[in-house]
Short mmCIF file of C-alpha atoms in Angstrom, two decimals:
data_model
loop_
_atom_site.label_atom_id
_atom_site.label_comp_id
_atom_site.label_asym_id
_atom_site.label_seq_id
_atom_site.Cartn_x
_atom_site.Cartn_y
_atom_site.Cartn_z
CA MET A 1119 -9.15 -149.70 1.88
CA ASN A 1120 -7.54 -152.76 3.39
CA GLY A 1121 -5.67 -152.39 6.66
CA PHE A 1122 -1.92 -151.89 6.74
CA ASP A 1123 0.16 -155.07 6.51
CA PHE A 1124 3.91 -154.53 6.94
CA ASP A 1125 4.80 -157.99 5.67
CA GLY A 1126 2.60 -157.39 2.68
CA LEU A 1127 4.40 -154.11 2.03
CA LEU A 1128 7.78 -155.85 2.09
CA THR A 1129 6.48 -158.47 -0.29
CA PHE A 1130 5.14 -155.72 -2.54
CA TRP A 1131 8.56 -154.03 -2.59
CA GLY A 1132 10.31 -157.29 -3.38
CA ARG A 1133 8.04 -158.12 -6.30
CA ARG A 1134 8.06 -154.62 -7.77
CA SER A 1135 11.61 -153.56 -6.94
CA ASP A 1136 12.52 -153.05 -10.61
CA ASP A 1137 9.50 -150.83 -11.22
CA ILE A 1138 10.17 -148.85 -8.04
CA LEU A 1139 13.82 -148.25 -8.94
CA THR A 1140 12.81 -147.17 -12.44
CA LEU A 1141 10.35 -144.64 -11.05
CA VAL A 1142 12.93 -143.38 -8.55
CA GLY A 1143 15.38 -142.86 -11.40
CA GLU A 1144 12.76 -141.02 -13.46
CA HIS A 1145 11.86 -138.85 -10.48
CA LEU A 1146 15.47 -137.87 -9.88
CA LEU A 1147 16.08 -137.23 -13.58
CA VAL A 1148 13.11 -134.92 -14.12
CA VAL A 1149 13.96 -133.00 -10.95
CA ALA A 1150 17.64 -132.72 -11.96
CA LEU A 1151 16.75 -131.47 -15.45
CA ALA A 1152 14.30 -128.93 -14.04
CA LEU A 1153 16.91 -127.66 -11.59
CA ILE A 1154 19.52 -127.34 -14.34
CA PHE A 1155 17.17 -125.33 -16.56
CA ALA A 1156 15.89 -123.24 -13.64
CA THR A 1157 19.42 -122.51 -12.42
CA ILE A 1158 20.53 -121.36 -15.87
CA ILE A 1159 17.46 -119.15 -16.25
CA GLY A 1160 17.28 -117.97 -12.63
CA VAL A 1161 20.96 -117.10 -12.25
CA GLY A 1162 20.94 -115.47 -15.68
CA VAL A 1163 17.95 -113.31 -14.76
CA GLY A 1164 19.52 -112.48 -11.40
CA LEU A 1165 22.73 -111.35 -13.09
CA LEU A 1166 20.74 -109.07 -15.36
CA VAL A 1167 18.54 -107.40 -12.73
CA TRP A 1168 20.43 -107.50 -9.41
CA ASN A 1169 21.47 -103.84 -9.63
CA ASN A 1170 18.22 -102.54 -11.12
CA ALA A 1171 15.42 -101.89 -8.62
CA VAL A 1172 12.60 -102.10 -11.17
CA GLY A 1173 14.04 -105.12 -12.93
CA ARG A 1174 14.68 -107.17 -9.80
CA SER A 1175 11.28 -106.32 -8.36
CA LEU A 1176 9.60 -107.41 -11.59
CA ALA A 1177 11.65 -110.61 -11.81
CA VAL A 1178 11.06 -111.69 -8.22
CA THR A 1179 7.38 -110.76 -8.30
CA SER A 1180 6.80 -112.65 -11.56
CA ALA A 1181 8.47 -115.77 -10.16
CA ALA A 1182 6.43 -115.44 -6.96
CA VAL A 1183 3.18 -115.18 -8.93
CA ILE A 1184 4.01 -118.40 -10.78
CA LEU A 1185 4.53 -120.16 -7.46
CA THR A 1186 1.03 -119.18 -6.30
CA ILE A 1187 -0.60 -121.04 -9.20
CA PRO A 1188 -1.85 -124.47 -8.00
CA SER A 1189 0.35 -127.15 -9.51
CA LEU A 1190 -2.58 -129.22 -10.79
CA ALA A 1191 -4.04 -126.17 -12.52
CA LEU A 1192 -0.74 -125.23 -14.15
CA LEU A 1193 -0.04 -128.75 -15.36
CA ALA A 1194 -3.58 -129.17 -16.68
CA ALA A 1195 -3.34 -125.84 -18.52
CA MET A 1196 -0.26 -127.08 -20.39
CA ILE A 1197 -1.91 -130.24 -21.72
CA PRO A 1198 -3.42 -128.52 -24.82
CA LEU A 1199 0.01 -127.06 -25.68
CA PHE A 1200 2.41 -129.86 -24.77
CA GLY A 1201 0.26 -132.96 -24.35
CA LEU A 1202 0.97 -135.51 -21.63
CA GLY A 1203 4.22 -136.88 -20.25
CA TRP A 1204 7.65 -135.45 -19.55
CA VAL A 1205 7.37 -132.09 -21.31
CA PRO A 1206 4.59 -130.43 -19.26
CA THR A 1207 6.05 -131.88 -16.06
CA LEU A 1208 9.52 -130.55 -16.84
CA ILE A 1209 8.24 -127.11 -17.81
CA GLY A 1210 6.07 -126.90 -14.69
CA LEU A 1211 8.91 -127.91 -12.37
CA THR A 1212 11.26 -125.44 -13.99
CA LEU A 1213 8.78 -122.60 -13.50
CA TYR A 1214 8.18 -123.52 -9.86
CA SER A 1215 11.94 -123.63 -9.21
CA LEU A 1216 12.60 -120.08 -10.38
CA LEU A 1217 11.59 -118.03 -7.32
CA PRO A 1218 14.17 -119.24 -4.76
CA ILE A 1219 16.93 -119.22 -7.38
CA VAL A 1220 16.20 -115.75 -8.76
CA ARG A 1221 15.67 -114.29 -5.30
CA ASN A 1222 18.82 -115.80 -3.82
CA THR A 1223 20.91 -114.79 -6.82
CA VAL A 1224 19.79 -111.18 -6.40
CA VAL A 1225 20.30 -111.25 -2.64
CA GLY A 1226 23.71 -112.93 -2.91
CA LEU A 1227 25.01 -110.47 -5.50
CA ARG A 1228 23.74 -107.45 -3.56
CA GLU A 1229 25.36 -108.66 -0.34
CA VAL A 1230 28.86 -108.43 -1.80
CA SER A 1231 30.54 -105.36 -0.32
CA PRO A 1232 30.85 -102.44 -2.78
CA ALA A 1233 34.30 -101.79 -1.31
CA ILE A 1234 35.48 -105.22 -2.47
CA MET A 1235 34.20 -104.60 -5.99
CA GLU A 1236 35.79 -101.16 -6.10
CA SER A 1237 39.10 -102.66 -5.03
CA ALA A 1238 38.85 -105.21 -7.82
CA LYS A 1239 38.12 -102.48 -10.34
CA GLY A 1240 41.02 -100.50 -8.97
CA MET A 1241 43.27 -103.44 -9.81
CA GLY A 1242 42.28 -103.04 -13.44
CA MET A 1243 39.54 -105.66 -13.64
CA SER A 1244 36.70 -105.07 -16.11
CA PRO A 1245 33.10 -105.12 -14.78
CA GLY A 1246 32.58 -108.53 -16.37
CA ARG A 1247 35.69 -109.96 -14.77
CA VAL A 1248 34.73 -108.51 -11.39
CA MET A 1249 31.36 -110.24 -11.70
CA LEU A 1250 32.78 -113.61 -12.71
CA THR A 1251 35.84 -113.78 -10.47
CA VAL A 1252 34.79 -111.78 -7.40
CA GLN A 1253 31.09 -111.09 -7.04
CA LEU A 1254 29.61 -114.35 -8.33
CA PRO A 1255 31.95 -116.63 -6.31
CA MET A 1256 31.16 -114.66 -3.14
CA ALA A 1257 27.44 -114.89 -3.82
CA TRP A 1258 27.62 -118.58 -4.71
CA PRO A 1259 26.77 -120.04 -1.25
CA VAL A 1260 23.57 -117.99 -1.18
CA ILE A 1261 22.71 -119.01 -4.74
CA VAL A 1262 23.26 -122.70 -3.97
CA THR A 1263 20.93 -122.34 -0.98
CA GLY A 1264 18.26 -121.13 -3.38
CA VAL A 1265 18.85 -124.15 -5.62
CA ARG A 1266 18.63 -126.38 -2.54
CA VAL A 1267 15.24 -124.91 -1.63
CA ALA A 1268 14.09 -125.33 -5.23
CA ALA A 1269 15.18 -128.98 -5.16
CA GLN A 1270 13.03 -129.73 -2.12
CA LEU A 1271 10.11 -127.93 -3.72
CA THR A 1272 10.35 -129.74 -7.04
CA ILE A 1273 10.79 -133.21 -5.55
CA GLY A 1274 7.36 -132.85 -3.97
CA ILE A 1275 5.67 -131.20 -6.93
CA ALA A 1276 7.15 -133.78 -9.33
CA ALA A 1277 4.86 -136.36 -7.74
CA ILE A 1278 1.88 -134.35 -8.96
CA GLY A 1279 3.28 -134.57 -12.50
CA ALA A 1280 1.73 -138.04 -12.71
CA TYR A 1281 -1.58 -136.18 -13.15
CA VAL A 1282 -0.44 -135.34 -16.69
CA GLY A 1283 1.28 -138.66 -17.29
CA GLY A 1284 4.62 -137.41 -16.01
CA PRO A 1285 7.45 -139.61 -14.76
CA GLY A 1286 8.36 -140.57 -11.23
CA LEU A 1287 6.94 -141.86 -7.98
CA GLY A 1288 3.74 -139.89 -8.36
CA GLN A 1289 2.53 -142.68 -10.64
CA MET A 1290 2.44 -145.03 -7.65
CA ILE A 1291 0.67 -142.50 -5.47
CA PHE A 1292 -2.01 -141.87 -8.08
CA GLN A 1293 -2.35 -145.58 -8.80
CA GLY A 1294 -2.93 -146.24 -5.11
CA LEU A 1295 -5.49 -143.46 -4.81
CA SER A 1296 -7.31 -144.57 -7.94
CA SER A 1297 -7.61 -148.16 -6.73
CA LEU A 1298 -8.87 -147.59 -3.18
CA GLY A 1299 -10.19 -150.80 -1.68
CA SER A 1300 -7.94 -153.08 -3.72
CA LYS A 1301 -5.30 -155.29 -2.13
CA ASN A 1302 -2.28 -153.16 -3.00
CA ALA A 1303 -3.84 -149.67 -2.99
CA LEU A 1304 -2.20 -148.70 0.30
CA ASN A 1305 1.10 -150.28 -0.72
CA TYR A 1306 1.22 -148.22 -3.90
CA ALA A 1307 0.39 -144.98 -2.09
CA LEU A 1308 2.81 -145.62 0.78
CA THR A 1309 5.64 -146.62 -1.53
CA GLY A 1310 5.28 -143.49 -3.62
CA THR A 1311 4.96 -141.21 -0.60
CA LEU A 1312 7.88 -142.76 1.31
CA GLY A 1313 9.98 -142.67 -1.83
CA VAL A 1314 9.40 -138.94 -2.25
CA VAL A 1315 10.25 -138.25 1.40
CA ILE A 1316 13.44 -140.35 1.29
CA LEU A 1317 14.54 -138.72 -1.96
CA ALA A 1318 14.00 -135.28 -0.47
CA LEU A 1319 16.18 -136.16 2.53
CA LEU A 1320 18.93 -137.68 0.38
CA VAL A 1321 19.01 -134.76 -2.05
CA ASP A 1322 19.07 -132.27 0.82
CA GLY A 1323 22.02 -134.13 2.30
CA ALA A 1324 23.76 -134.12 -1.08
CA PHE A 1325 23.42 -130.35 -1.29
CA THR A 1326 25.33 -130.05 1.97
CA TYR A 1327 28.35 -131.51 0.20
CA ILE A 1328 27.68 -129.62 -3.03
CA THR A 1329 27.66 -126.34 -1.13
CA LYS A 1330 30.81 -127.23 0.77
CA TYR A 1331 32.91 -128.34 -2.18
CA SER A 1332 31.68 -125.77 -4.70
CA THR A 1333 32.37 -122.82 -2.39
CA SER A 1334 35.74 -121.11 -2.31
CA LYS A 1335 37.82 -122.23 0.68
CA GLY A 1336 38.13 -118.66 1.87
CA LEU A 1337 34.33 -118.37 2.18
CA ARG A 1338 33.69 -121.63 4.01
CA ALA A 1339 32.55 -121.28 7.59
#
């Protein structure tokens, strides 16, 4: 591999800025879609099992087992079923996002004081209304923290999606690794890697504001 040349890297960025921005957009989009699907599934499962010891143990354990599967192995296993491209990448990211969301949903709901829920019921609220207007809003900061952890996890794993032809900055990383010794091999790899790191930092910062403005004023620290 050729030695690092900062001026060459800047030139590389200038010439390929459109391609880089396109891959950044794809990376963010596939991560956002995976988080949306995982949040719907994870929060839904958490709502169903939070008060059932067997159910919540099974749900959390199943999500944890999925997370132990090497990402390359999981993505490769989906090729016969879903082919290459966005679909296996999106499914894989969604599965990897489930654990922190399911776990935090269960923890957040269980941390709500039973006395508060009994008071709400005493005011004539139905169990469903208590869940939606009292318990879920109080658990929300914990749930969002789980989504935040899942976001950091999926941003990194999304880069591996390039292995199955998936979108995002992983394409540059793999292109750099597959062309070792060429003029721009290091530039490709560095651009993809730095892009993933910067995206992770920006998304993490965005979740600080999401948590703040989506949490009830009475629950903000």
